[in-house]
GROMACS .gro file of C-alpha atoms in nm:
model
  400
    1UNK     CA    1   0.022  -0.057   0.019
    2UNK     CA    2   0.122   0.410   0.032
    3UNK     CA    3   0.383   0.661  -0.047
    4UNK     CA    4   0.482   1.074  -0.003
    5UNK     CA    5   0.514   1.382   0.346
    6UNK     CA    6   0.634   1.294   0.692
    7UNK     CA    7   0.357   1.199   0.927
    8UNK     CA    8   0.029   1.452   0.986
    9UNK     CA    9  -0.125   1.350   1.309
   10UNK     CA   10  -0.411   1.092   1.228
   11UNK     CA   11  -0.647   1.033   1.528
   12UNK     CA   12  -0.859   0.759   1.186
   13UNK     CA   13  -1.062   0.734   1.474
   14UNK     CA   14  -1.325   0.381   1.589
   15UNK     CA   15  -1.567   0.138   1.437
   16UNK     CA   16  -1.746  -0.159   1.538
   17UNK     CA   17  -2.079  -0.388   1.471
   18UNK     CA   18  -2.329  -0.104   1.415
   19UNK     CA   19  -2.330   0.063   1.102
   20UNK     CA   20  -2.491   0.475   1.019
   21UNK     CA   21  -2.816   0.526   0.961
   22UNK     CA   22  -2.621   0.925   0.806
   23UNK     CA   23  -2.500   0.973   0.494
   24UNK     CA   24  -2.194   1.151   0.473
   25UNK     CA   25  -2.233   1.465   0.186
   26UNK     CA   26  -2.179   1.314  -0.102
   27UNK     CA   27  -2.040   1.657  -0.258
   28UNK     CA   28  -1.742   1.731  -0.063
   29UNK     CA   29  -1.919   2.101  -0.016
   30UNK     CA   30  -2.192   2.046   0.215
   31UNK     CA   31  -2.237   2.049   0.590
   32UNK     CA   32  -2.001   1.836   0.780
   33UNK     CA   33  -2.126   1.509   0.964
   34UNK     CA   34  -2.044   1.418   1.340
   35UNK     CA   35  -2.121   1.167   1.480
   36UNK     CA   36  -1.926   0.805   1.404
   37UNK     CA   37  -1.935   0.454   1.475
   38UNK     CA   38  -1.791   0.404   1.811
   39UNK     CA   39  -1.470   0.146   1.844
   40UNK     CA   40  -1.392  -0.168   1.937
   41UNK     CA   41  -1.229  -0.222   2.286
   42UNK     CA   42  -0.935  -0.394   2.300
   43UNK     CA   43  -0.961  -0.822   2.294
   44UNK     CA   44  -0.916  -0.930   2.737
   45UNK     CA   45  -0.625  -1.203   2.569
   46UNK     CA   46  -0.481  -0.994   2.285
   47UNK     CA   47  -0.110  -1.051   2.381
   48UNK     CA   48   0.095  -0.737   2.404
   49UNK     CA   49   0.487  -0.642   2.384
   50UNK     CA   50   0.561  -0.751   2.707
   51UNK     CA   51   0.500  -1.097   2.723
   52UNK     CA   52   0.573  -1.206   3.060
   53UNK     CA   53   0.843  -1.036   3.182
   54UNK     CA   54   1.062  -1.328   3.134
   55UNK     CA   55   1.230  -1.269   2.814
   56UNK     CA   56   1.543  -1.422   2.737
   57UNK     CA   57   1.826  -1.341   2.457
   58UNK     CA   58   2.151  -1.253   2.351
   59UNK     CA   59   2.303  -0.898   2.358
   60UNK     CA   60   2.234  -0.743   1.991
   61UNK     CA   61   1.937  -1.009   1.903
   62UNK     CA   62   1.736  -0.753   1.643
   63UNK     CA   63   1.417  -0.714   1.473
   64UNK     CA   64   1.434  -0.411   1.188
   65UNK     CA   65   1.118  -0.178   1.042
   66UNK     CA   66   1.229  -0.216   0.649
   67UNK     CA   67   1.082   0.139   0.499
   68UNK     CA   68   0.958   0.454   0.373
   69UNK     CA   69   1.063   0.731   0.633
   70UNK     CA   70   1.187   1.034   0.440
   71UNK     CA   71   1.058   0.947   0.106
   72UNK     CA   72   0.757   0.871  -0.115
   73UNK     CA   73   0.426   0.850   0.135
   74UNK     CA   74   0.636   0.886   0.393
   75UNK     CA   75   0.350   0.934   0.680
   76UNK     CA   76   0.232   0.582   0.627
   77UNK     CA   77   0.570   0.414   0.711
   78UNK     CA   78   0.640   0.653   1.005
   79UNK     CA   79   0.337   0.540   1.120
   80UNK     CA   80   0.433   0.179   1.127
   81UNK     CA   81   0.796   0.286   1.217
   82UNK     CA   82   0.683   0.453   1.538
   83UNK     CA   83   0.427   0.162   1.619
   84UNK     CA   84   0.721  -0.118   1.624
   85UNK     CA   85   0.955   0.059   1.774
   86UNK     CA   86   0.687   0.153   2.072
   87UNK     CA   87   0.660  -0.193   2.087
   88UNK     CA   88   1.025  -0.261   2.120
   89UNK     CA   89   1.050  -0.002   2.393
   90UNK     CA   90   0.769  -0.175   2.581
   91UNK     CA   91   0.914  -0.531   2.536
   92UNK     CA   92   1.288  -0.407   2.663
   93UNK     CA   93   1.142  -0.209   2.936
   94UNK     CA   94   0.916  -0.520   3.049
   95UNK     CA   95   1.234  -0.794   3.002
   96UNK     CA   96   1.546  -0.690   3.145
   97UNK     CA   97   1.704  -1.026   3.010
   98UNK     CA   98   1.570  -0.993   2.641
   99UNK     CA   99   1.662  -0.620   2.503
  100UNK     CA  100   1.603  -0.579   2.173
  101UNK     CA  101   1.769  -0.328   1.903
  102UNK     CA  102   1.545  -0.183   1.692
  103UNK     CA  103   1.754  -0.120   1.320
  104UNK     CA  104   1.571   0.135   1.092
  105UNK     CA  105   1.603   0.117   0.746
  106UNK     CA  106   1.436   0.373   0.508
  107UNK     CA  107   1.313   0.177   0.181
  108UNK     CA  108   1.271   0.560   0.020
  109UNK     CA  109   0.911   0.401  -0.070
  110UNK     CA  110   0.982   0.247  -0.427
  111UNK     CA  111   1.070  -0.066  -0.571
  112UNK     CA  112   1.395   0.090  -0.673
  113UNK     CA  113   1.559   0.209  -0.332
  114UNK     CA  114   1.420  -0.007  -0.117
  115UNK     CA  115   1.661  -0.301  -0.225
  116UNK     CA  116   1.931  -0.126  -0.098
  117UNK     CA  117   1.810  -0.109   0.280
  118UNK     CA  118   1.695  -0.407   0.259
  119UNK     CA  119   2.066  -0.564   0.152
  120UNK     CA  120   2.191  -0.432   0.423
  121UNK     CA  121   1.933  -0.579   0.646
  122UNK     CA  122   1.930  -0.917   0.485
  123UNK     CA  123   2.353  -0.857   0.558
  124UNK     CA  124   2.287  -0.783   0.899
  125UNK     CA  125   2.314  -1.174   1.084
  126UNK     CA  126   2.174  -1.004   1.439
  127UNK     CA  127   1.840  -0.943   1.235
  128UNK     CA  128   1.574  -1.231   1.278
  129UNK     CA  129   1.279  -1.096   1.144
  130UNK     CA  130   1.147  -0.775   1.014
  131UNK     CA  131   0.794  -0.555   1.035
  132UNK     CA  132   0.776  -0.449   0.645
  133UNK     CA  133   0.751  -0.309   0.423
  134UNK     CA  134   0.479  -0.041   0.394
  135UNK     CA  135   0.448  -0.110  -0.026
  136UNK     CA  136   0.371  -0.352  -0.214
  137UNK     CA  137   0.611  -0.246  -0.555
  138UNK     CA  138   0.909  -0.242  -0.289
  139UNK     CA  139   0.782  -0.535  -0.091
  140UNK     CA  140   0.773  -0.744  -0.451
  141UNK     CA  141   1.113  -0.584  -0.494
  142UNK     CA  142   1.260  -0.720  -0.223
  143UNK     CA  143   1.038  -1.071  -0.229
  144UNK     CA  144   1.314  -1.321  -0.355
  145UNK     CA  145   1.576  -1.192  -0.143
  146UNK     CA  146   1.456  -1.190   0.212
  147UNK     CA  147   1.323  -1.548   0.110
  148UNK     CA  148   1.649  -1.642  -0.013
  149UNK     CA  149   1.790  -1.528   0.278
  150UNK     CA  150   1.532  -1.704   0.528
  151UNK     CA  151   1.440  -1.365   0.716
  152UNK     CA  152   1.031  -1.354   0.824
  153UNK     CA  153   0.862  -1.089   0.688
  154UNK     CA  154   0.497  -0.918   0.777
  155UNK     CA  155   0.395  -0.676   0.652
  156UNK     CA  156   0.162  -0.416   0.797
  157UNK     CA  157  -0.011  -0.289   0.501
  158UNK     CA  158   0.119  -0.447   0.137
  159UNK     CA  159  -0.194  -0.603   0.004
  160UNK     CA  160  -0.138  -0.644  -0.335
  161UNK     CA  161  -0.270  -1.030  -0.379
  162UNK     CA  162  -0.006  -1.156  -0.622
  163UNK     CA  163   0.275  -1.095  -0.295
  164UNK     CA  164   0.121  -1.419  -0.178
  165UNK     CA  165   0.159  -1.610  -0.464
  166UNK     CA  166   0.543  -1.624  -0.569
  167UNK     CA  167   0.626  -1.897  -0.386
  168UNK     CA  168   0.781  -1.701  -0.066
  169UNK     CA  169   0.835  -1.912   0.231
  170UNK     CA  170   0.930  -1.595   0.449
  171UNK     CA  171   0.631  -1.388   0.410
  172UNK     CA  172   0.315  -1.263   0.640
  173UNK     CA  173   0.044  -1.055   0.562
  174UNK     CA  174  -0.070  -0.885   0.857
  175UNK     CA  175  -0.389  -0.744   0.670
  176UNK     CA  176  -0.663  -0.849   0.366
  177UNK     CA  177  -0.515  -0.794   0.048
  178UNK     CA  178  -0.683  -0.621  -0.163
  179UNK     CA  179  -0.873  -0.940  -0.356
  180UNK     CA  180  -1.043  -0.885  -0.010
  181UNK     CA  181  -1.015  -0.479   0.057
  182UNK     CA  182  -1.156  -0.478  -0.349
  183UNK     CA  183  -1.480  -0.716  -0.317
  184UNK     CA  184  -1.603  -0.568  -0.008
  185UNK     CA  185  -1.565  -0.183  -0.185
  186UNK     CA  186  -1.773  -0.315  -0.436
  187UNK     CA  187  -2.031  -0.486  -0.182
  188UNK     CA  188  -2.042  -0.209  -0.007
  189UNK     CA  189  -2.096   0.100  -0.355
  190UNK     CA  190  -2.327  -0.125  -0.505
  191UNK     CA  191  -2.562  -0.132  -0.091
  192UNK     CA  192  -2.472   0.205  -0.039
  193UNK     CA  193  -2.544   0.386  -0.414
  194UNK     CA  194  -2.791   0.195  -0.626
  195UNK     CA  195  -2.558   0.305  -0.902
  196UNK     CA  196  -2.581   0.167  -1.270
  197UNK     CA  197  -2.205   0.369  -1.359
  198UNK     CA  198  -1.925   0.374  -1.106
  199UNK     CA  199  -1.525   0.564  -1.201
  200UNK     CA  200  -1.289   0.371  -1.119
  201UNK     CA  201  -1.012   0.549  -1.165
  202UNK     CA  202  -0.649   0.402  -1.080
  203UNK     CA  203  -0.287   0.548  -1.058
  204UNK     CA  204   0.029   0.346  -1.273
  205UNK     CA  205   0.119   0.089  -0.891
  206UNK     CA  206   0.181  -0.259  -0.860
  207UNK     CA  207  -0.111  -0.177  -0.565
  208UNK     CA  208  -0.346   0.074  -0.742
  209UNK     CA  209  -0.375  -0.182  -0.992
  210UNK     CA  210  -0.435  -0.452  -0.904
  211UNK     CA  211  -0.727  -0.279  -0.640
  212UNK     CA  212  -0.828  -0.154  -0.920
  213UNK     CA  213  -0.907  -0.504  -1.118
  214UNK     CA  214  -1.068  -0.634  -0.800
  215UNK     CA  215  -1.326  -0.370  -0.752
  216UNK     CA  216  -1.351  -0.379  -1.153
  217UNK     CA  217  -1.427  -0.752  -1.179
  218UNK     CA  218  -1.610  -0.736  -0.868
  219UNK     CA  219  -1.884  -0.457  -0.984
  220UNK     CA  220  -1.909  -0.598  -1.334
  221UNK     CA  221  -1.823  -0.459  -1.669
  222UNK     CA  222  -2.156  -0.281  -1.708
  223UNK     CA  223  -2.105  -0.118  -1.386
  224UNK     CA  224  -1.724  -0.048  -1.415
  225UNK     CA  225  -1.768   0.091  -1.783
  226UNK     CA  226  -1.606   0.392  -1.697
  227UNK     CA  227  -1.220   0.313  -1.661
  228UNK     CA  228  -0.982   0.571  -1.607
  229UNK     CA  229  -0.549   0.577  -1.547
  230UNK     CA  230  -0.367   0.775  -1.374
  231UNK     CA  231   0.048   0.861  -1.285
  232UNK     CA  232   0.241   0.877  -1.018
  233UNK     CA  233   0.287   1.217  -0.934
  234UNK     CA  234   0.036   1.341  -1.164
  235UNK     CA  235  -0.093   1.680  -0.996
  236UNK     CA  236  -0.310   1.802  -1.408
  237UNK     CA  237  -0.679   1.600  -1.440
  238UNK     CA  238  -0.846   1.751  -1.652
  239UNK     CA  239  -0.812   1.442  -1.893
  240UNK     CA  240  -0.903   1.248  -1.663
  241UNK     CA  241  -1.241   1.486  -1.522
  242UNK     CA  242  -1.367   1.552  -1.811
  243UNK     CA  243  -1.396   1.163  -1.877
  244UNK     CA  244  -1.617   1.157  -1.553
  245UNK     CA  245  -1.848   1.448  -1.662
  246UNK     CA  246  -1.900   1.309  -1.958
  247UNK     CA  247  -1.963   0.956  -1.728
  248UNK     CA  248  -2.156   1.133  -1.501
  249UNK     CA  249  -2.123   0.810  -1.284
  250UNK     CA  250  -2.292   0.746  -0.962
  251UNK     CA  251  -2.000   0.720  -0.810
  252UNK     CA  252  -1.637   0.728  -0.802
  253UNK     CA  253  -1.339   0.479  -0.690
  254UNK     CA  254  -0.958   0.553  -0.716
  255UNK     CA  255  -0.711   0.276  -0.646
  256UNK     CA  256  -0.409   0.502  -0.505
  257UNK     CA  257  -0.214   0.705  -0.307
  258UNK     CA  258  -0.294   0.986  -0.120
  259UNK     CA  259  -0.068   1.233  -0.293
  260UNK     CA  260  -0.272   1.163  -0.651
  261UNK     CA  261  -0.597   1.170  -0.445
  262UNK     CA  262  -0.603   1.525  -0.313
  263UNK     CA  263  -0.556   1.733  -0.609
  264UNK     CA  264  -0.753   1.536  -0.805
  265UNK     CA  265  -1.049   1.518  -0.577
  266UNK     CA  266  -0.996   1.861  -0.580
  267UNK     CA  267  -0.996   1.902  -0.949
  268UNK     CA  268  -1.301   1.737  -0.929
  269UNK     CA  269  -1.472   1.949  -0.729
  270UNK     CA  270  -1.401   2.226  -0.912
  271UNK     CA  271  -1.537   2.097  -1.219
  272UNK     CA  272  -1.890   2.047  -1.013
  273UNK     CA  273  -1.841   1.715  -1.010
  274UNK     CA  274  -2.043   1.623  -0.746
  275UNK     CA  275  -2.036   1.216  -0.792
  276UNK     CA  276  -1.940   1.049  -0.388
  277UNK     CA  277  -1.509   0.939  -0.376
  278UNK     CA  278  -1.424   0.662  -0.266
  279UNK     CA  279  -1.063   0.571  -0.176
  280UNK     CA  280  -0.886   0.312  -0.030
  281UNK     CA  281  -0.643   0.238   0.271
  282UNK     CA  282  -0.352   0.392   0.018
  283UNK     CA  283  -0.575   0.783   0.035
  284UNK     CA  284  -0.647   0.721   0.379
  285UNK     CA  285  -0.408   0.956   0.564
  286UNK     CA  286  -0.455   1.269   0.730
  287UNK     CA  287  -0.259   1.495   0.435
  288UNK     CA  288  -0.530   1.366   0.234
  289UNK     CA  289  -0.719   1.558   0.380
  290UNK     CA  290  -0.479   1.905   0.427
  291UNK     CA  291  -0.411   1.858   0.082
  292UNK     CA  292  -0.748   1.875  -0.100
  293UNK     CA  293  -0.815   2.147   0.085
  294UNK     CA  294  -1.164   2.116   0.193
  295UNK     CA  295  -1.295   1.898  -0.125
  296UNK     CA  296  -1.192   1.624   0.107
  297UNK     CA  297  -1.524   1.645   0.303
  298UNK     CA  298  -1.752   1.393   0.237
  299UNK     CA  299  -1.561   1.112   0.081
  300UNK     CA  300  -1.497   0.763   0.190
  301UNK     CA  301  -1.230   0.560   0.261
  302UNK     CA  302  -1.210   0.158   0.210
  303UNK     CA  303  -0.921  -0.019   0.464
  304UNK     CA  304  -0.863  -0.391   0.552
  305UNK     CA  305  -0.733  -0.191   0.945
  306UNK     CA  306  -0.927  -0.198   1.237
  307UNK     CA  307  -1.015   0.205   1.403
  308UNK     CA  308  -0.784   0.219   1.668
  309UNK     CA  309  -0.919   0.435   1.937
  310UNK     CA  310  -1.043   0.167   2.120
  311UNK     CA  311  -0.765   0.039   2.212
  312UNK     CA  312  -0.712   0.282   2.497
  313UNK     CA  313  -0.427   0.134   2.632
  314UNK     CA  314  -0.201   0.131   2.297
  315UNK     CA  315  -0.337   0.523   2.161
  316UNK     CA  316  -0.243   0.698   2.506
  317UNK     CA  317   0.133   0.531   2.487
  318UNK     CA  318   0.142   0.641   2.096
  319UNK     CA  319   0.035   0.949   2.091
  320UNK     CA  320   0.287   1.037   2.461
  321UNK     CA  321   0.550   0.903   2.255
  322UNK     CA  322   0.566   1.025   1.932
  323UNK     CA  323   0.264   1.367   1.976
  324UNK     CA  324   0.023   1.278   1.794
  325UNK     CA  325  -0.259   1.011   1.754
  326UNK     CA  326  -0.177   0.641   1.600
  327UNK     CA  327  -0.198   0.652   1.220
  328UNK     CA  328  -0.304   0.378   0.972
  329UNK     CA  329  -0.166   0.070   0.972
  330UNK     CA  330  -0.011   0.174   1.308
  331UNK     CA  331  -0.174  -0.076   1.616
  332UNK     CA  332  -0.120  -0.364   1.247
  333UNK     CA  333   0.263  -0.292   1.266
  334UNK     CA  334   0.298  -0.298   1.659
  335UNK     CA  335   0.039  -0.691   1.636
  336UNK     CA  336   0.295  -0.799   1.401
  337UNK     CA  337   0.599  -0.675   1.618
  338UNK     CA  338   0.409  -0.807   1.923
  339UNK     CA  339   0.411  -1.098   1.700
  340UNK     CA  340   0.836  -1.107   1.617
  341UNK     CA  341   0.869  -1.023   2.046
  342UNK     CA  342   0.742  -1.296   2.153
  343UNK     CA  343   0.902  -1.578   1.945
  344UNK     CA  344   1.202  -1.370   2.066
  345UNK     CA  345   1.160  -1.447   2.425
  346UNK     CA  346   1.004  -1.719   2.365
  347UNK     CA  347   1.365  -1.909   2.256
  348UNK     CA  348   1.367  -1.866   1.876
  349UNK     CA  349   1.653  -1.737   1.796
  350UNK     CA  350   1.772  -1.800   1.489
  351UNK     CA  351   1.625  -1.708   1.136
  352UNK     CA  352   1.523  -2.041   1.123
  353UNK     CA  353   1.335  -2.038   1.415
  354UNK     CA  354   1.200  -1.717   1.412
  355UNK     CA  355   0.975  -1.746   1.109
  356UNK     CA  356   0.910  -2.134   1.217
  357UNK     CA  357   0.735  -1.978   1.492
  358UNK     CA  358   0.558  -1.678   1.256
  359UNK     CA  359   0.460  -1.999   1.055
  360UNK     CA  360   0.306  -2.163   1.364
  361UNK     CA  361   0.171  -1.879   1.577
  362UNK     CA  362  -0.256  -1.872   1.661
  363UNK     CA  363  -0.257  -1.589   1.860
  364UNK     CA  364  -0.543  -1.247   1.888
  365UNK     CA  365  -0.383  -0.923   1.876
  366UNK     CA  366  -0.513  -0.599   1.905
  367UNK     CA  367  -0.633  -0.512   1.540
  368UNK     CA  368  -0.770  -0.930   1.476
  369UNK     CA  369  -0.691  -1.335   1.575
  370UNK     CA  370  -0.355  -1.382   1.386
  371UNK     CA  371  -0.326  -1.697   1.175
  372UNK     CA  372  -0.158  -1.758   0.831
  373UNK     CA  373  -0.239  -1.975   0.614
  374UNK     CA  374   0.064  -2.151   0.413
  375UNK     CA  375   0.027  -1.882   0.141
  376UNK     CA  376   0.158  -1.624   0.402
  377UNK     CA  377  -0.268  -1.552   0.416
  378UNK     CA  378  -0.441  -1.504   0.746
  379UNK     CA  379  -0.737  -1.618   0.773
  380UNK     CA  380  -0.929  -1.369   0.932
  381UNK     CA  381  -0.970  -1.032   0.769
  382UNK     CA  382  -1.137  -0.735   0.839
  383UNK     CA  383  -1.247  -0.433   0.628
  384UNK     CA  384  -1.419  -0.083   0.755
  385UNK     CA  385  -1.547   0.184   0.513
  386UNK     CA  386  -1.444   0.558   0.748
  387UNK     CA  387  -1.512   0.965   0.591
  388UNK     CA  388  -1.402   1.222   0.562
  389UNK     CA  389  -1.629   1.495   0.831
  390UNK     CA  390  -1.507   1.829   0.840
  391UNK     CA  391  -1.126   1.806   0.851
  392UNK     CA  392  -1.132   1.451   1.046
  393UNK     CA  393  -1.172   1.117   0.890
  394UNK     CA  394  -1.369   0.920   1.090
  395UNK     CA  395  -1.523   0.544   1.086
  396UNK     CA  396  -1.885   0.476   0.924
  397UNK     CA  397  -1.898   0.139   0.940
  398UNK     CA  398  -1.744  -0.263   0.910
  399UNK     CA  399  -1.801  -0.469   0.544
  400UNK     CA  400  -1.985  -0.767   0.686
   0.00000   0.00000   0.00000
């Protein structure tokens, strides 16, 4: 999933089984709604980084965050890195006999820039496992090397379905993929808008292409006959806006990232296009709201990520440590790091041992139950809808 810009605050509030009855403003320019769904509470049996405090490991034992820190769509990467760091710090405070080092490697967020930093982590024998990489394109680029090294790799955010079809035995996904998110988004849009036509617009990333294909297939060729394409770093969208105006759809689904989504929705609204704008997890960042300068109001955002506000201890600790609320995929990263740390605490003190520990893991996290299928996909993969309400992203409803 996602690319550029260092973190703005992102209290990406809550959800549960309640589906809101009120509809958000569909044109991006009306009065903001203030209601939102309640947050799920922390499960009583959720594994936490501290464990039982009896962990033992050799000095220098390390895990790594590999992902963007200052490169493309850095807000998402920073939220994942922060949550990983928080988990390691909480673990070390509780386990004097196992002080784990966190190695951070800035991948730059692109396939080309990720190779060198990832190889440096592979070459560090102290690193037993990785939280990352955040994005699908970079994950695809470095996957063969990580697999050859036997270095366990839990991504909290990369959603392209093809990543688990490569035969890699070290790759595990900590969320639902786009073969889950795409049909869920299509189902929700059909129910919400009863559309005759939806314009599906995609960027040129592995993530955007894969997600757009999944949404289009689930909507069907008649409903999704309007198809648009944009490029990474594109800023002027007059051709796409004209295409949407001609199609006059009941909704627009954008498969891509917030860097391009913000000017796109702004230019759509400036041209008088009032069809509801729906984006995915790649758009679900506070920078989308900020950069769209009011035009994002009323937009909907799907995400295979769980609302975090109900995880009180986690959100308070994150806020205290980093001065902002947890953001998209922070809780998923926290869970991913917790799993690696629990394996180390239980004696998985080598790359093969930690890889085997994750393969056979079966436990509850903050966000979901973690138990992987042989291909590295989870058995439990919730998807939620969020919406932009004024200058905030709030929870709309889960998709059942």
